[in-house]
Amino acid sequence: MSDFMSNGWSVAITAITVVSIIWCFWVAMTLASGKVPRAADGSVDTTGHTWDGDLAEYNNPLPRWWLYLFYLTCVFALIYLWLYPGLGSFGGQLSWSQAGQYEREMQAAREKYDPLFEQYLKQDIAALAGDQKVVAMGERLYLTYCVQCHGSDARGSTGFPNLTDKDWLGDGTPAHIQNTILNGRIGVMPPMAGAIGSPEAVDQVAHYVISLSGGAHDAFKAQAGKDKFAACAACHGPEGKGNPALGAPNLTDKIWLHGGGVTQVTSAINKGFQNRMPAFGGLLGEGKAHVLAAYVWSLSAGGK
């Protein structure tokens, strides 16, 4: 990409743009100086195009009003390119930029709306979850920033957690939810096939994991995989009930983030996962994050 950002390209773009405007101006002036061509007998000349037998197209110069309007557009183009970006790397006399315009608009929006959200910062998130006005504000924030991953109904999908139940990859407290919104989080499960052993052992552990939640499994393989599950106990616990401090999910319920079949569990053991929720603190600020956390909290049983 550096080749397209060199001074040579900037000069070339500037030259092509300016020459094109000057050429258009010259063509218009040339046409303006022409006269209506007439034949030897005094009749007006035509372009030679005829329709419906006798409908001919005159070969007249362009109307004066049109030419003056064209001159005006050429002058406007030169003035615009002098004031605003458009001539290569030349930034224009007004130093306008999209980034600058965006920052000014965002600053104006922050000055107008941030006080509306910051008034709730001193109030408890769980208490705000019972305020319908706050919940409605939080819902609009959710539909703007969160719906792309967690869905319009907040029930998530494969790889994206359901926010309407009590199954949290963390302690699920209001403070935890707000901290996750502000700072994001990274969930990592390392590939465990090497620690477990052979593909047969991985298959056995997969059946054992599924058996913990009562899913369809091979009882013989599950029994054989019970001892081998020790490699996973450091995160998920010896009973498979997870560890909120680590974000390790509970394997004894029927809630699966990446699917609860033998194929999906086996793939998880072999390949692991590395999921990331981006931080929204820079976009939202603490006030909006506080209100959004109240809405998310209200979605689960804990918020009711």
Coordinates of C-alpha atoms in Angstrom, one line a residue:
M1 CA 0.0 0.0 0.0
S2 CA 2.9 2.3 0.5
D3 CA 3.3 2.6 -3.3
F4 CA -0.2 4.3 -3.4
M5 CA 0.7 6.8 -0.7
S6 CA 3.9 8.2 -2.3
N7 CA 4.3 11.8 -3.4
G8 CA 4.3 10.7 -7.0
W9 CA 0.7 9.5 -6.8
S10 CA -0.4 12.7 -5.1
V11 CA 1.2 14.9 -7.8
A12 CA -0.3 12.7 -10.5
I13 CA -3.8 12.8 -9.0
T14 CA -3.6 16.6 -8.6
A15 CA -2.4 17.1 -12.1
I16 CA -5.1 14.9 -13.7
T17 CA -7.8 16.6 -11.7
V18 CA -6.7 20.2 -12.4
V19 CA -6.1 19.5 -16.1
S20 CA -9.5 17.8 -16.5
I21 CA -11.3 20.9 -15.0
I22 CA -9.3 23.3 -17.2
W23 CA -10.0 21.1 -20.3
C24 CA -13.7 21.1 -19.6
F25 CA -13.7 24.9 -19.2
W26 CA -11.8 25.2 -22.5
V27 CA -14.3 22.9 -24.4
A28 CA -17.2 25.0 -23.1
M29 CA -15.6 28.2 -24.2
T30 CA -14.9 26.7 -27.6
L31 CA -18.5 25.7 -28.0
A32 CA -19.7 29.1 -26.8
S33 CA -17.7 30.9 -29.6
G34 CA -19.4 28.9 -32.4
K35 CA -22.2 30.1 -34.5
V36 CA -25.3 28.4 -35.8
P37 CA -24.1 26.5 -38.9
R38 CA -26.2 27.1 -42.0
A39 CA -26.3 25.5 -45.4
A40 CA -25.6 27.4 -48.7
D41 CA -29.4 28.0 -49.1
G42 CA -29.7 29.6 -45.7
S43 CA -31.3 26.6 -44.0
V44 CA -30.0 25.5 -40.6
D45 CA -27.6 22.6 -40.7
T46 CA -28.6 19.3 -39.0
T47 CA -26.6 16.4 -37.5
G48 CA -27.8 14.1 -40.2
H49 CA -30.0 12.1 -37.7
T50 CA -33.6 11.7 -38.8
W51 CA -36.5 10.0 -37.1
D52 CA -40.0 9.2 -38.3
G53 CA -39.1 10.2 -41.8
D54 CA -38.8 14.0 -41.3
L55 CA -37.9 14.7 -37.7
A56 CA -34.3 16.1 -37.8
E57 CA -31.8 17.1 -35.1
Y58 CA -30.4 20.6 -35.5
N59 CA -26.7 21.1 -35.1
N60 CA -26.9 24.1 -32.8
P61 CA -24.4 25.3 -30.2
L62 CA -25.2 24.8 -26.6
P63 CA -27.6 27.3 -25.0
R64 CA -25.9 30.2 -23.3
W65 CA -27.7 29.5 -19.9
W66 CA -26.3 25.9 -20.0
L67 CA -22.8 27.2 -20.8
Y68 CA -22.8 29.7 -18.0
L69 CA -24.0 27.0 -15.6
F70 CA -21.2 24.8 -16.8
Y71 CA -18.7 27.6 -16.2
L72 CA -20.1 28.0 -12.7
T73 CA -19.5 24.3 -11.9
C74 CA -15.9 24.5 -13.1
V75 CA -15.3 27.5 -10.9
F76 CA -17.0 25.8 -8.0
A77 CA -14.9 22.7 -8.4
L78 CA -11.7 24.8 -8.2
I79 CA -12.8 26.7 -5.1
Y80 CA -14.0 23.4 -3.5
L81 CA -10.7 21.7 -4.2
W82 CA -8.8 24.7 -2.8
L83 CA -10.8 24.6 0.5
Y84 CA -11.3 20.9 1.0
P85 CA -9.3 17.7 0.4
G86 CA -9.3 16.3 -3.1
L87 CA -6.0 17.2 -4.7
G88 CA -3.8 14.3 -3.7
S89 CA -2.3 14.8 -0.3
F90 CA -3.3 18.5 -0.2
G91 CA -5.6 18.8 2.8
G92 CA -7.3 22.0 1.8
Q93 CA -7.2 25.5 3.3
L94 CA -9.9 24.6 5.9
S95 CA -8.0 21.5 7.1
W96 CA -11.3 19.6 7.1
S97 CA -11.2 15.8 7.5
Q98 CA -13.7 13.0 8.0
A99 CA -12.0 12.1 11.3
G100 CA -12.1 15.6 12.5
Q101 CA -15.8 16.0 11.6
Y102 CA -16.6 12.7 13.4
E103 CA -14.8 13.8 16.5
R104 CA -16.6 17.1 16.6
E105 CA -20.0 15.4 16.2
M106 CA -19.1 12.8 18.8
Q107 CA -18.0 15.5 21.2
A108 CA -21.2 17.4 20.7
A109 CA -23.2 14.2 21.3
R110 CA -21.2 13.4 24.5
E111 CA -21.8 16.9 25.9
K112 CA -25.5 16.5 25.2
Y113 CA -26.2 12.9 26.2
D114 CA -23.5 11.9 28.7
P115 CA -25.1 13.8 31.6
L116 CA -28.3 11.9 31.0
F117 CA -26.6 8.6 31.6
E118 CA -24.1 9.7 34.3
Q119 CA -26.9 10.6 36.6
Y120 CA -27.4 6.9 37.1
L121 CA -23.8 6.1 38.0
K122 CA -24.4 6.5 41.8
Q123 CA -27.4 4.1 41.7
D124 CA -27.1 0.3 42.1
I125 CA -27.3 -1.6 38.8
A126 CA -29.6 -4.2 40.2
A127 CA -32.0 -1.5 41.4
L128 CA -31.8 0.3 38.0
A129 CA -32.9 -3.0 36.4
G130 CA -36.3 -2.5 37.9
D131 CA -36.7 1.0 36.4
Q132 CA -38.5 0.7 33.1
K133 CA -37.2 4.0 31.8
V134 CA -33.6 2.9 32.4
V135 CA -34.3 -0.6 30.9
A136 CA -35.7 1.1 27.8
M137 CA -32.6 3.2 27.5
G138 CA -30.4 0.2 28.0
E139 CA -32.3 -1.8 25.4
R140 CA -31.6 0.9 22.7
L141 CA -27.9 0.7 23.6
Y142 CA -28.1 -3.1 23.4
L143 CA -29.7 -2.9 19.9
T144 CA -26.9 -0.6 18.8
Y145 CA -23.8 -2.3 20.2
C146 CA -24.6 -5.9 21.2
V147 CA -27.2 -7.3 18.8
Q148 CA -24.7 -8.3 16.2
C149 CA -23.3 -11.0 18.4
H150 CA -25.9 -11.8 21.0
G151 CA -29.0 -11.5 18.7
S152 CA -32.0 -9.3 18.9
D153 CA -33.5 -11.5 21.6
A154 CA -30.2 -11.7 23.5
R155 CA -30.3 -15.5 23.4
G156 CA -27.0 -15.6 21.5
S157 CA -26.0 -18.4 19.1
T158 CA -23.1 -20.8 18.7
G159 CA -20.1 -19.2 20.2
F160 CA -22.0 -16.2 21.6
P161 CA -23.5 -16.6 25.1
N162 CA -27.2 -16.4 25.9
L163 CA -27.8 -13.4 28.1
T164 CA -31.3 -14.3 29.2
D165 CA -30.4 -17.2 31.5
K166 CA -28.3 -17.5 34.7
D167 CA -25.4 -19.4 33.1
W168 CA -22.5 -16.9 33.2
L169 CA -18.9 -17.4 32.1
G170 CA -17.9 -15.5 35.3
D171 CA -19.7 -14.7 38.5
G172 CA -22.6 -13.0 36.7
T173 CA -22.9 -10.1 39.2
P174 CA -23.9 -6.7 38.0
A175 CA -20.3 -5.4 38.6
H176 CA -19.0 -8.3 36.5
I177 CA -21.3 -7.5 33.7
Q178 CA -20.4 -3.9 33.7
N179 CA -16.7 -4.6 33.8
T180 CA -17.1 -7.0 30.9
I181 CA -18.9 -4.3 28.8
L182 CA -16.2 -1.7 29.6
N183 CA -13.1 -3.9 29.3
G184 CA -14.2 -6.9 27.2
R185 CA -12.8 -10.3 28.0
I186 CA -10.9 -13.1 26.3
G187 CA -11.9 -16.7 26.9
V188 CA -9.3 -19.3 26.1
M189 CA -9.5 -23.1 26.3
P190 CA -6.2 -24.7 25.2
P191 CA -6.2 -27.8 23.0
M192 CA -6.2 -30.7 25.5
A193 CA -5.7 -33.7 23.2
G194 CA -2.0 -33.9 24.0
A195 CA -2.6 -33.9 27.7
I196 CA -5.3 -36.5 27.5
G197 CA -3.5 -38.9 25.1
S198 CA -4.7 -40.9 22.1
P199 CA -7.7 -40.1 19.9
E200 CA -9.5 -43.0 21.6
A201 CA -8.9 -41.3 25.0
V202 CA -10.2 -38.0 23.7
D203 CA -13.4 -39.8 22.5
Q204 CA -13.9 -41.3 25.9
V205 CA -13.5 -38.0 27.7
A206 CA -16.0 -36.4 25.3
H207 CA -18.5 -39.1 26.2
Y208 CA -17.8 -38.6 29.9
V209 CA -18.3 -34.8 29.6
I210 CA -21.6 -35.3 27.8
S211 CA -22.7 -37.7 30.5
L212 CA -22.2 -35.0 33.2
S213 CA -25.3 -33.2 31.9
G214 CA -27.3 -36.3 31.0
G215 CA -26.8 -36.0 27.3
A216 CA -26.8 -38.9 24.9
H217 CA -23.5 -40.9 25.4
D218 CA -21.9 -44.2 25.4
A219 CA -21.9 -45.3 29.0
F220 CA -18.9 -47.6 28.6
K221 CA -16.8 -44.9 27.0
A222 CA -17.9 -42.4 29.6
Q223 CA -16.8 -44.7 32.4
A224 CA -13.4 -45.2 30.7
G225 CA -13.0 -41.4 30.3
K226 CA -13.8 -40.5 33.9
D227 CA -10.2 -40.9 35.1
K228 CA -8.8 -39.2 32.1
F229 CA -11.0 -36.1 32.8
A230 CA -8.4 -35.2 35.5
A231 CA -6.6 -33.3 32.7
C232 CA -9.6 -31.0 32.5
A233 CA -10.3 -30.7 36.2
A234 CA -7.8 -27.8 36.8
C235 CA -10.2 -25.5 35.1
H236 CA -13.6 -27.2 35.1
G237 CA -13.2 -28.7 38.6
P238 CA -13.1 -32.4 39.6
E239 CA -16.9 -32.6 39.2
G240 CA -17.1 -30.5 36.0
K241 CA -19.0 -27.7 37.6
G242 CA -16.7 -25.0 36.2
N243 CA -14.9 -22.1 37.8
P244 CA -16.4 -18.7 37.5
A245 CA -13.2 -17.0 38.4
L246 CA -11.5 -18.5 35.3
G247 CA -14.6 -18.3 33.1
A248 CA -14.5 -22.1 32.8
P249 CA -18.1 -23.2 32.0
N250 CA -20.2 -25.6 34.1
L251 CA -20.2 -28.9 32.2
T252 CA -23.0 -30.5 34.3
D253 CA -25.9 -28.4 32.9
K254 CA -27.4 -28.6 29.5
I255 CA -26.2 -25.2 28.3
W256 CA -23.5 -25.5 25.6
L257 CA -21.8 -22.5 24.0
H258 CA -20.3 -24.4 21.1
G259 CA -22.6 -27.4 20.9
G260 CA -23.1 -30.4 23.2
G261 CA -22.8 -33.3 20.7
V262 CA -19.9 -35.8 20.6
T263 CA -18.5 -34.2 17.5
Q264 CA -18.5 -30.7 19.0
V265 CA -17.1 -31.7 22.4
T266 CA -14.4 -33.8 20.7
S267 CA -13.5 -30.8 18.5
A268 CA -13.3 -28.6 21.5
I269 CA -10.9 -31.0 23.3
N270 CA -8.7 -31.3 20.2
K271 CA -8.6 -27.7 19.0
G272 CA -9.6 -25.6 22.0
F273 CA -11.1 -22.2 21.7
Q274 CA -10.1 -18.6 21.8
N275 CA -13.1 -16.3 22.0
R276 CA -13.0 -12.5 22.5
M277 CA -15.6 -10.0 23.4
P278 CA -14.3 -6.5 22.5
A279 CA -14.2 -3.7 25.0
F280 CA -16.9 -1.1 24.6
G281 CA -15.6 1.4 27.3
G282 CA -14.2 3.7 24.7
L283 CA -17.5 3.9 22.7
L284 CA -19.9 4.0 25.6
G285 CA -18.2 5.5 28.6
E286 CA -19.1 4.5 32.2
G287 CA -22.5 6.1 32.2
K288 CA -23.9 4.2 29.2
A289 CA -22.1 1.0 30.3
H290 CA -23.8 1.3 33.7
V291 CA -27.3 1.6 32.0
L292 CA -26.5 -1.2 29.6
A293 CA -25.4 -3.5 32.4
A294 CA -28.7 -2.8 34.1
Y295 CA -30.6 -3.9 31.0
V296 CA -28.5 -7.1 30.6
W297 CA -29.0 -7.9 34.2
S298 CA -32.7 -7.4 33.8
L299 CA -32.8 -10.0 31.0
S300 CA -31.8 -12.9 33.3
A301 CA -33.6 -14.4 36.2
G302 CA -31.2 -12.4 38.5
G303 CA -32.6 -9.2 37.2
K304 CA -36.2 -10.0 38.0

